[in-house]
Structure formats: C-alpha cells, structure tokens
Coordinates of C-alpha atoms in Angstrom, one line a residue:
M15 CA 102.6 66.9 126.4
R16 CA 102.1 65.7 123.8
I17 CA 99.2 66.1 120.9
R18 CA 97.6 63.7 119.1
R19 CA 96.8 65.3 115.3
V20 CA 94.4 64.5 113.4
T21 CA 92.3 65.8 110.6
A22 CA 88.9 66.9 110.9
V23 CA 86.7 68.2 107.9
I24 CA 83.2 70.5 109.8
A25 CA 80.8 71.2 107.8
G26 CA 80.7 74.7 105.9
L27 CA 84.4 75.3 106.5
T28 CA 87.5 73.4 105.2
M29 CA 90.1 73.4 108.1
V30 CA 92.9 71.4 109.0
V31 CA 92.7 70.7 112.3
A32 CA 95.1 69.3 115.3
G33 CA 93.8 66.1 117.6
L34 CA 93.0 67.0 121.5
S35 CA 94.4 65.7 124.4
A36 CA 92.1 65.0 127.0
P37 CA 91.6 65.7 130.1
A38 CA 95.0 68.0 130.1
R39 CA 95.0 69.1 133.4
A40 CA 93.3 69.5 136.9
S41 CA 90.5 72.7 137.8
A42 CA 88.8 73.8 139.7
A43 CA 85.9 73.9 137.3
G44 CA 86.9 69.8 136.5
T45 CA 89.8 68.0 133.7
V46 CA 89.5 70.4 131.6
T47 CA 89.8 69.5 127.5
H48 CA 92.7 71.2 125.2
V49 CA 92.6 71.6 122.0
E50 CA 94.8 72.8 119.5
G51 CA 94.1 72.9 115.5
V52 CA 94.9 75.2 111.7
L53 CA 92.5 77.1 110.5
G54 CA 91.7 76.9 106.1
S55 CA 94.0 80.3 106.7
G56 CA 96.9 78.4 108.1
A57 CA 96.1 80.9 111.4
A58 CA 96.6 78.1 114.6
Y59 CA 93.6 77.9 117.6
V60 CA 93.8 76.6 120.7
F61 CA 90.4 75.9 123.2
D62 CA 90.6 75.0 126.4
V63 CA 86.8 74.1 127.9
P64 CA 86.4 73.4 132.0
E65 CA 84.9 69.7 132.1
T66 CA 82.0 71.5 134.5
W67 CA 81.5 75.0 131.6
N68 CA 79.5 77.3 132.5
G69 CA 78.4 77.6 129.4
T70 CA 80.3 81.5 128.4
L71 CA 82.6 81.7 125.6
L72 CA 85.8 83.7 126.0
L73 CA 87.4 84.7 122.6
Y74 CA 90.4 86.3 123.5
S75 CA 92.2 88.6 120.7
H76 CA 96.1 88.4 121.0
G77 CA 98.2 92.1 120.3
Y78 CA 100.2 93.3 117.9
T79 CA 103.1 90.8 116.0
P80 CA 105.9 91.4 114.2
K81 CA 106.6 90.3 111.0
G82 CA 108.2 87.1 111.4
A83 CA 108.4 86.9 115.6
P84 CA 106.9 83.7 116.7
N85 CA 102.8 84.2 116.2
P86 CA 100.9 81.4 118.6
A87 CA 98.4 81.5 119.0
Q88 CA 96.6 82.1 123.1
N89 CA 93.4 82.8 124.5
A90 CA 94.4 84.5 127.1
P91 CA 95.5 87.6 127.8
S92 CA 98.3 86.0 131.3
A93 CA 98.6 82.6 132.2
G94 CA 97.5 83.9 135.2
A95 CA 93.8 84.5 134.2
R96 CA 93.4 81.5 132.3
E97 CA 93.5 80.1 135.4
T98 CA 91.4 81.8 137.4
L99 CA 89.0 81.9 134.4
L100 CA 88.8 78.0 133.7
G101 CA 88.8 77.1 137.9
Q102 CA 85.5 79.0 137.3
G103 CA 84.1 77.4 134.6
Y104 CA 84.4 79.2 131.3
A105 CA 85.8 78.3 128.3
L106 CA 88.8 80.6 126.5
I107 CA 89.1 80.6 122.7
G108 CA 91.7 82.1 120.5
S109 CA 93.2 82.2 117.4
S110 CA 97.3 83.2 115.4
Y111 CA 95.5 85.5 113.5
A112 CA 96.9 84.3 109.8
D113 CA 99.5 85.9 109.4
T114 CA 101.3 88.8 111.5
G115 CA 102.3 92.5 110.9
W116 CA 99.5 94.7 110.9
V117 CA 97.1 91.6 110.3
L118 CA 93.6 93.4 110.8
E119 CA 91.8 92.0 107.6
Q120 CA 93.0 88.8 107.9
A121 CA 91.6 89.2 111.8
L122 CA 88.6 89.1 112.3
P123 CA 87.5 86.6 110.0
D124 CA 89.8 84.3 111.2
Q125 CA 88.2 84.7 115.2
I126 CA 85.3 84.1 113.7
A127 CA 86.0 81.0 112.2
T128 CA 87.6 80.0 115.5
L129 CA 84.3 80.5 116.8
N130 CA 82.7 78.3 114.3
V131 CA 84.7 75.2 115.0
F132 CA 84.5 75.4 118.3
G133 CA 80.8 75.7 118.1
A134 CA 80.7 72.9 115.4
R135 CA 83.0 70.9 118.0
F136 CA 81.4 71.6 121.3
G137 CA 78.2 73.7 121.2
K138 CA 76.3 76.8 121.4
A139 CA 77.6 78.6 123.8
R140 CA 74.3 80.1 126.6
R141 CA 76.4 83.3 125.7
T142 CA 80.4 84.5 124.2
L143 CA 81.9 87.8 125.1
A144 CA 85.1 88.9 122.8
W145 CA 88.2 90.5 124.8
G146 CA 91.5 91.8 123.5
T147 CA 94.3 92.9 124.7
S148 CA 96.1 96.5 122.2
M149 CA 95.5 95.2 118.4
G150 CA 93.6 92.8 120.2
G151 CA 91.6 95.0 122.0
M152 CA 90.9 96.8 118.9
I153 CA 89.9 93.5 117.2
T154 CA 87.6 92.9 120.1
T155 CA 86.0 96.7 119.4
G156 CA 85.7 95.6 115.9
L157 CA 84.0 92.0 116.4
L158 CA 81.4 93.5 117.7
E159 CA 80.6 96.9 115.5
R160 CA 81.0 94.0 112.8
Y161 CA 79.3 91.1 114.1
S162 CA 77.4 92.4 116.6
G163 CA 74.7 89.1 116.1
R164 CA 77.9 86.5 117.1
F165 CA 78.6 88.4 120.7
V166 CA 76.5 89.7 124.2
G167 CA 80.0 91.7 125.0
G168 CA 82.9 92.9 125.0
L169 CA 85.9 93.9 126.2
A170 CA 88.1 96.4 124.7
M171 CA 92.3 96.2 126.6
C172 CA 94.5 99.0 126.3
G173 CA 93.8 99.2 122.5
L174 CA 94.1 101.0 119.7
E175 CA 89.7 102.4 119.7
Q176 CA 90.8 105.7 117.6
G177 CA 91.1 103.4 114.6
G178 CA 93.3 102.3 112.2
V179 CA 93.8 105.6 109.8
A180 CA 93.6 107.8 112.7
N181 CA 96.4 105.3 114.4
W182 CA 98.8 106.2 111.7
N183 CA 98.1 109.9 111.1
N184 CA 99.6 110.7 114.3
T185 CA 102.4 108.4 114.4
L186 CA 103.1 110.4 112.2
D187 CA 102.9 113.8 113.7
P188 CA 105.8 113.1 116.5
L189 CA 108.1 112.4 113.4
F190 CA 107.0 115.0 111.2
A191 CA 107.9 117.0 114.0
L192 CA 111.4 115.8 114.8
R193 CA 112.5 115.9 111.7
T194 CA 111.1 119.3 111.0
L195 CA 112.6 120.8 113.7
L196 CA 115.9 119.1 114.2
L197 CA 117.0 117.8 111.3
P198 CA 115.8 120.7 109.3
G199 CA 115.8 120.9 105.7
S200 CA 116.1 117.7 105.5
D201 CA 114.1 114.9 102.9
L202 CA 114.8 111.8 105.4
P203 CA 111.4 109.8 103.8
L204 CA 108.9 109.4 106.7
V205 CA 106.2 107.3 104.0
R206 CA 106.4 105.5 101.0
L207 CA 109.7 103.8 102.3
G208 CA 109.3 100.3 100.3
N209 CA 111.1 98.3 102.5
Q210 CA 112.3 97.2 105.8
A211 CA 116.0 98.7 105.2
N212 CA 114.7 101.9 104.4
A213 CA 112.9 102.2 107.3
F214 CA 115.3 101.4 109.4
A215 CA 118.1 103.6 107.5
S216 CA 115.5 107.1 108.6
A217 CA 115.0 105.1 112.1
G218 CA 118.1 105.7 112.2
V219 CA 118.9 109.6 111.3
L220 CA 115.9 110.2 113.5
N221 CA 117.2 108.3 117.3
S222 CA 120.8 109.9 116.4
A223 CA 119.2 113.3 115.9
L224 CA 117.2 112.6 118.9
A225 CA 119.8 111.8 121.3
Q226 CA 121.7 114.3 120.2
A227 CA 118.5 117.1 121.3
Q228 CA 118.9 115.0 124.3
T229 CA 122.4 117.6 125.2
T230 CA 120.8 121.0 124.8
A231 CA 117.8 123.0 126.5
V232 CA 116.0 123.8 123.1
G233 CA 116.6 120.0 121.8
R234 CA 114.5 118.6 124.4
A235 CA 112.1 121.3 124.5
R236 CA 111.6 120.6 120.8
T237 CA 111.7 116.3 122.2
A238 CA 108.7 117.8 124.2
L239 CA 106.2 119.7 121.3
A240 CA 107.0 116.5 119.7
A241 CA 106.0 114.0 122.2
A242 CA 102.5 116.3 122.1
L243 CA 102.0 116.0 118.5
H244 CA 101.3 112.4 120.3
N245 CA 100.3 112.8 123.7
I246 CA 103.5 110.7 125.0
P247 CA 103.2 111.2 129.2
A248 CA 104.9 112.0 131.5
W249 CA 105.1 108.3 133.1
T250 CA 106.6 106.0 131.2
D251 CA 108.3 103.2 133.0
P252 CA 106.6 101.7 135.7
A253 CA 109.5 100.5 136.9
L254 CA 111.0 104.6 137.9
P255 CA 108.5 106.1 139.6
E256 CA 106.2 109.4 138.9
P257 CA 107.2 112.4 137.9
A258 CA 106.5 115.8 140.8
P259 CA 103.8 116.9 138.5
R260 CA 106.1 119.9 137.3
D261 CA 108.7 118.3 137.0
Y262 CA 108.9 118.7 133.3
E263 CA 112.9 117.5 132.6
T264 CA 112.2 113.8 133.8
A265 CA 108.9 114.4 131.7
Q266 CA 110.6 115.1 128.2
R267 CA 113.7 112.9 129.5
N268 CA 111.0 109.8 130.0
Q269 CA 108.8 111.0 127.3
A270 CA 112.2 110.9 124.7
K271 CA 112.9 107.2 125.8
A272 CA 109.3 106.5 124.6
L273 CA 110.0 109.0 121.4
G274 CA 112.4 106.2 120.6
T275 CA 109.8 103.3 120.1
T276 CA 107.2 105.9 118.0
I277 CA 109.7 106.1 115.7
Y278 CA 110.5 102.4 115.5
V279 CA 106.9 101.9 114.9
G280 CA 106.3 105.1 113.2
L281 CA 109.0 103.4 109.8
S282 CA 109.7 99.7 110.5
W283 CA 105.4 98.9 111.1
R284 CA 104.8 101.6 109.1
E285 CA 106.9 99.9 106.3
E286 CA 104.9 97.1 106.7
A287 CA 101.6 97.6 106.5
E288 CA 102.7 100.3 103.5
S289 CA 103.1 97.0 101.9
R290 CA 99.5 95.9 102.8
A291 CA 97.7 99.0 102.0
G292 CA 99.6 99.4 99.0
G293 CA 100.9 102.7 99.7
N294 CA 100.5 105.9 102.2
M295 CA 98.1 106.0 104.3
S296 CA 98.1 109.4 106.7
W297 CA 98.1 112.3 105.8
N298 CA 99.1 115.9 107.5
T299 CA 97.8 118.3 104.5
G300 CA 96.0 121.1 106.1
V301 CA 97.0 120.2 110.0
D302 CA 97.5 123.4 111.9
Y303 CA 100.1 122.2 114.9
R304 CA 100.1 124.9 117.1
R305 CA 95.8 124.3 117.0
M306 CA 97.0 120.3 117.9
L307 CA 99.9 121.7 121.3
A308 CA 97.1 124.0 122.0
R309 CA 94.4 120.7 122.7
S310 CA 97.7 118.4 124.0
S311 CA 97.7 117.2 127.3
L312 CA 101.4 118.3 127.0
R313 CA 101.1 121.8 126.5
E314 CA 102.4 123.3 130.1
E315 CA 105.0 121.8 129.8
V316 CA 106.0 122.2 126.3
T317 CA 106.0 125.8 127.4
A318 CA 107.3 125.6 130.2
L319 CA 110.8 124.3 128.4
Y320 CA 110.4 126.6 125.8
R321 CA 110.3 129.1 128.0
A322 CA 112.8 127.5 130.1
A323 CA 115.4 127.1 126.7
G324 CA 115.0 130.9 125.7
V325 CA 113.6 130.3 121.9
S326 CA 110.9 130.9 120.7
L327 CA 107.8 127.8 120.8
D328 CA 105.8 131.0 117.9
D329 CA 109.2 130.4 116.3
D330 CA 108.6 126.9 115.8
L331 CA 105.2 125.9 115.5
R332 CA 105.9 128.8 112.5
A333 CA 108.5 126.2 111.1
L334 CA 105.3 123.5 111.3
A335 CA 103.1 125.5 109.9
R336 CA 105.9 126.2 107.2
A337 CA 107.5 122.3 106.0
P338 CA 105.8 120.9 103.0
R339 CA 103.8 118.3 104.0
I340 CA 102.8 115.0 103.7
T341 CA 100.1 113.3 101.1
A342 CA 98.2 110.2 101.5
D343 CA 97.3 107.7 98.7
P344 CA 93.2 106.9 98.2
R345 CA 93.9 103.4 98.0
A346 CA 95.5 102.9 100.6
V347 CA 93.5 105.0 103.4
A348 CA 90.1 103.1 101.9
Y349 CA 92.5 100.2 103.1
I350 CA 93.6 101.4 106.0
A351 CA 89.2 103.1 107.0
R352 CA 88.1 99.0 106.2
N353 CA 91.5 97.3 108.2
L354 CA 90.1 99.2 110.8
S355 CA 88.2 102.0 111.2
F356 CA 85.0 102.5 113.3
T357 CA 81.5 103.7 112.9
G358 CA 81.1 104.2 116.1
R359 CA 77.6 101.7 116.6
L360 CA 77.6 99.7 118.9
R361 CA 74.5 96.9 119.9
D362 CA 76.2 95.4 122.2
P363 CA 77.9 97.3 124.9
L364 CA 81.4 97.3 125.4
M365 CA 83.6 98.1 128.1
T366 CA 87.5 99.4 127.7
I367 CA 90.0 99.4 130.0
H368 CA 93.5 102.2 129.7
T369 CA 96.6 102.5 131.7
T370 CA 97.1 106.5 132.2
G371 CA 100.8 106.3 131.2
D372 CA 100.1 104.5 128.6
A373 CA 103.4 105.8 124.9
L374 CA 102.6 103.3 122.5
V375 CA 98.9 103.2 122.5
P376 CA 98.5 107.1 124.3
V377 CA 94.8 107.3 126.7
Q378 CA 93.5 110.2 124.1
V379 CA 92.7 107.1 121.7
Q380 CA 89.8 106.5 124.0
R381 CA 87.9 110.2 124.0
A382 CA 87.5 109.2 120.5
Y383 CA 86.3 106.5 120.3
R384 CA 83.7 108.2 123.3
E385 CA 82.9 110.9 120.9
A386 CA 82.4 108.7 118.0
V387 CA 80.3 106.1 119.7
R388 CA 76.1 106.5 118.9
S389 CA 74.7 104.4 121.2
P390 CA 76.6 106.4 124.6
E391 CA 74.8 104.1 127.2
L392 CA 76.5 101.0 125.7
L393 CA 80.3 101.8 125.9
R394 CA 81.7 102.4 129.5
Q395 CA 85.2 103.4 130.0
A396 CA 87.6 103.1 132.5
F397 CA 91.5 103.8 133.4
V398 CA 93.9 102.2 135.4
H399 CA 97.1 105.4 136.3
R400 CA 99.7 103.8 135.9
A401 CA 102.5 103.4 133.5
G402 CA 103.0 100.9 130.5
H403 CA 101.7 99.1 127.4
C404 CA 98.8 97.1 128.8
T405 CA 100.5 97.2 132.4
F406 CA 97.6 95.6 134.1
T407 CA 97.0 93.5 137.0
D408 CA 94.8 90.7 136.3
G409 CA 92.8 90.8 138.8
E410 CA 92.9 94.4 137.1
M411 CA 91.4 93.1 133.9
L412 CA 88.7 90.7 135.9
A413 CA 87.4 93.1 137.8
A414 CA 86.2 94.8 134.1
L415 CA 85.1 91.5 132.8
R416 CA 83.1 90.7 135.6
A417 CA 81.2 94.1 135.2
L418 CA 80.5 93.3 132.0
E419 CA 79.3 90.5 132.3
R420 CA 77.3 92.3 135.4
R421 CA 76.0 94.8 132.5
V422 CA 74.6 91.3 129.7
G423 CA 72.8 90.3 132.3
S424 CA 71.3 92.9 133.7
G425 CA 70.4 95.1 131.5
H426 CA 72.2 98.2 133.0
W427 CA 75.9 99.0 133.8
S428 CA 77.4 98.2 138.0
G429 CA 79.6 98.4 139.4
T430 CA 82.0 100.6 137.3
S431 CA 82.9 103.7 139.2
P432 CA 86.9 103.1 140.4
E433 CA 86.5 102.2 143.8
A434 CA 84.0 99.4 143.3
L435 CA 86.4 98.0 140.1
N436 CA 89.1 98.8 143.0
A437 CA 87.2 96.4 144.5
V438 CA 86.7 93.4 143.3
A439 CA 90.6 93.5 141.3
G440 CA 92.3 93.5 145.3
S441 CA 93.6 97.0 143.7
T442 CA 94.0 100.7 143.7
A443 CA 95.2 101.4 140.4
Y444 CA 91.5 102.4 139.3
V445 CA 90.5 106.0 139.5
R446 CA 89.1 109.2 138.1
Y447 CA 90.2 110.5 134.4
W448 CA 88.6 112.3 131.3
P449 CA 91.8 111.7 128.6
A450 CA 92.1 115.5 126.6
P451 CA 91.1 115.7 123.1
Y452 CA 92.7 112.7 121.0
P453 CA 94.8 114.8 118.0
R454 CA 93.3 113.2 115.3
P455 CA 90.5 111.8 114.9
F456 CA 88.8 109.7 112.2
T457 CA 86.1 107.8 111.9
V458 CA 84.4 106.5 108.5
G459 CA 82.7 108.1 106.3
A460 CA 84.7 111.1 107.7
R461 CA 88.2 113.2 106.7

C-alpha cells in the first residue's frame, strides 16, 4: 500500500513525520491506522493503532542489527504476534533506532521519542508496557530502570540481562581460551581491533584453529573448555535433537559450531562497539578460569572429555592462568557501563523469558540480573526448554505478556508457573529451571 508522505512539527520535538494510511487494514478490533515516520535523530518509527483501541500501548524494542544491514522500524516480534494483538485492541509502536550495531546510546532516547510522537498524535495511553527481544530485551530492561515513569511494566525476551560490560567480558573469555590452548604463544589480536578487516582476519585464524581442533580428542576437549567459560549449552540448534544427558561428544560438536558464531560476535561486533566506546571495554586481569570452570554448567562435560582424551585439565588451566592478560581502557568501560549496564533498580514489574539452549546469549544471564536486582518482588523469570536464540512461539511470548499484564492490573504475580504459562501458550516447553551462576557478573558501581 502506498504511503502518503507529509511533514509536520510536533511541539517540543524536531521530527519528520511520514503520513499515514487510514485505514491500513481490517482487524478483529476494527480498522487499523498505520503511521510511519522519521524522528529527528534519523530513526524510523512505525505505529499500528486499532480503531477500537483498548488503551494499552506496547513499545517494542528490536534486537541487534549488524552495521550496514537493513534496519526497518519494528513494532512487534513477529507478524503473528502483531496481528493477534491488534485484533485484541492493543496499539503497537517501535522505532528502528538511529543507527545499527551497538546502538544503546541512541536506542533508549529514540524509543522515548517514539513514545512522545505517539502521544502527540493519539493521546495518552491508559498504560504503556515495554517489551523487546535479544538486544531489545536489554533495551526494555534499560527503559524500566531509567524511565520508570513512562511505563507500568516490561517483558524482556532473550535479553542481554547481564548488561554490556559483563557481555563483552564474558565474550572475551572463550576466545582467550581458544587462542591460548589452540594457538600457544600467539599474540593474535582479540581486542583493540581497529577495523573490520583486522576483526575478520583474527576470526579466520581462530576458526581455522577450531576446525583443526575438531580432528583430535585433545582438541575437542579444549574446545569444550572454551565453551564452558561462556556456558554454551549442549543443545544449540532447535532443528536437531537434544543430546542425551551424558552424550558429551554430541554436545561438544554442537558447542564447536556455536563457537563459530561466538568468534564472529566477539570480534566483528566487538570492533564496532570498540569504535563507539573509544577503546577496549573488557578485561581478564585477575580472572580465575579454574574457578569459573567450577561454576560452569559444563564442568562435568569438560572433565569427562579431558579424561577420555588422556590429557591434563590441570595443565591447561595452568596455561590459562600463566597466559598474558588483557587490560581494559577505563573510558571505554565507562562508555559501555552507560550504554548499557544495569543497576538492578526496578520500580515497575519486569518479566523475563529465555530459552535454556541459547548459545548466543546463554541463559545464565538471567541469573546475573536476578542477583543484581534490588527489589526481587518486582521480577519474574520464566524459561522455555528449547535450543536457539529467541526461538519462542507466538503463544509463549503472548502468554508471558498476559502474565505481566495480570501483575500490573492486580499488584501481585499470578499465572507465572510453567503449567500456567503453557496452558495459555498452548505449549509444553515452559519448564522449572534454575540457571547456573553467570561467569562474570557486573553491575554499575562494582568491578
């Protein structure tokens, strides 16, 4: 459908507003008014407002978009969720953010500006909920911590709930282990990369070493140790069957594939974030990798694979302890702490959901936030037993949203047990689960 473009000035804001198509389409709640536009920052936004609006506004925050990739505005995690919610009378809004990459500095104000434009056009919502997926789950948590007066609650799905500093610290750990154990004596750059060409060069060397390691039992054991420092789960691909509890060879094979993504994120995405932060934002000075392994959910797997390979785990842990460490640039750490790490101060209810088999953002991030939060009665966490990152069904996401709404409406949590969530979702995947400790927690004001 063609959209007529017009220019308008919203009081107090410098915005370029795209015209709307009205009605855009029909829904169970009547016709839907569809609005697209551009904020003064350059971020695009999109609104969908049903004719019979129930007064609840949902602000959606989307996930990470690599530098230079298409970056449209999004107002729902899926087409199915969008149509269901519009049919039930919810208004849906969201922005693209002004840039791509580690765009936390721009994302939060762009989302608040999107709220402001919506209010100027459609009036004040009866209640506003924030929700988002992946980096958007992180943004959702940041919005609740920093703009609590604008929301009554939030739903963070598969979010980076450990915050930015902890994320980059723990993304460094498996790469440091791979370099130390598979490329002994190498000074291959892992930080302060300078440009994408350098990032991809380091990634190529590490991926070649990882592939070679898969050809020997010793190499596979060392790969499992690197995976354990990031808590990469045994089941990482929802298209494959879950490995049996002690099928460590299959688990390690899955983890090795996932480490390829970890290498890409830990170098290419890191370089982009370093360019914003003005230096290296992570460190492993003072880190005890032996202790980290002892706390890892993969400890038994690593021990078994080292025993089967006939190689000393103690020797490799000593090699990690002796290896020259990486220091951070304080200004870069401060930038990432601002954009974005968490204080744990909530004033409104937050519900989080996470898959147990998430290799990109391992489920232990939820433990990190739970241990940081100052008002635990405001937080509820639920877990879906499935491989993959953000691999929820529409029903599972909407069931969590309903539970959050009940908390907002009643003042107390109900219907958050796996059985209750599954009944609403039409699923069997919500389970009782307690994540292992996050390897390297970080909250603002503590190092």
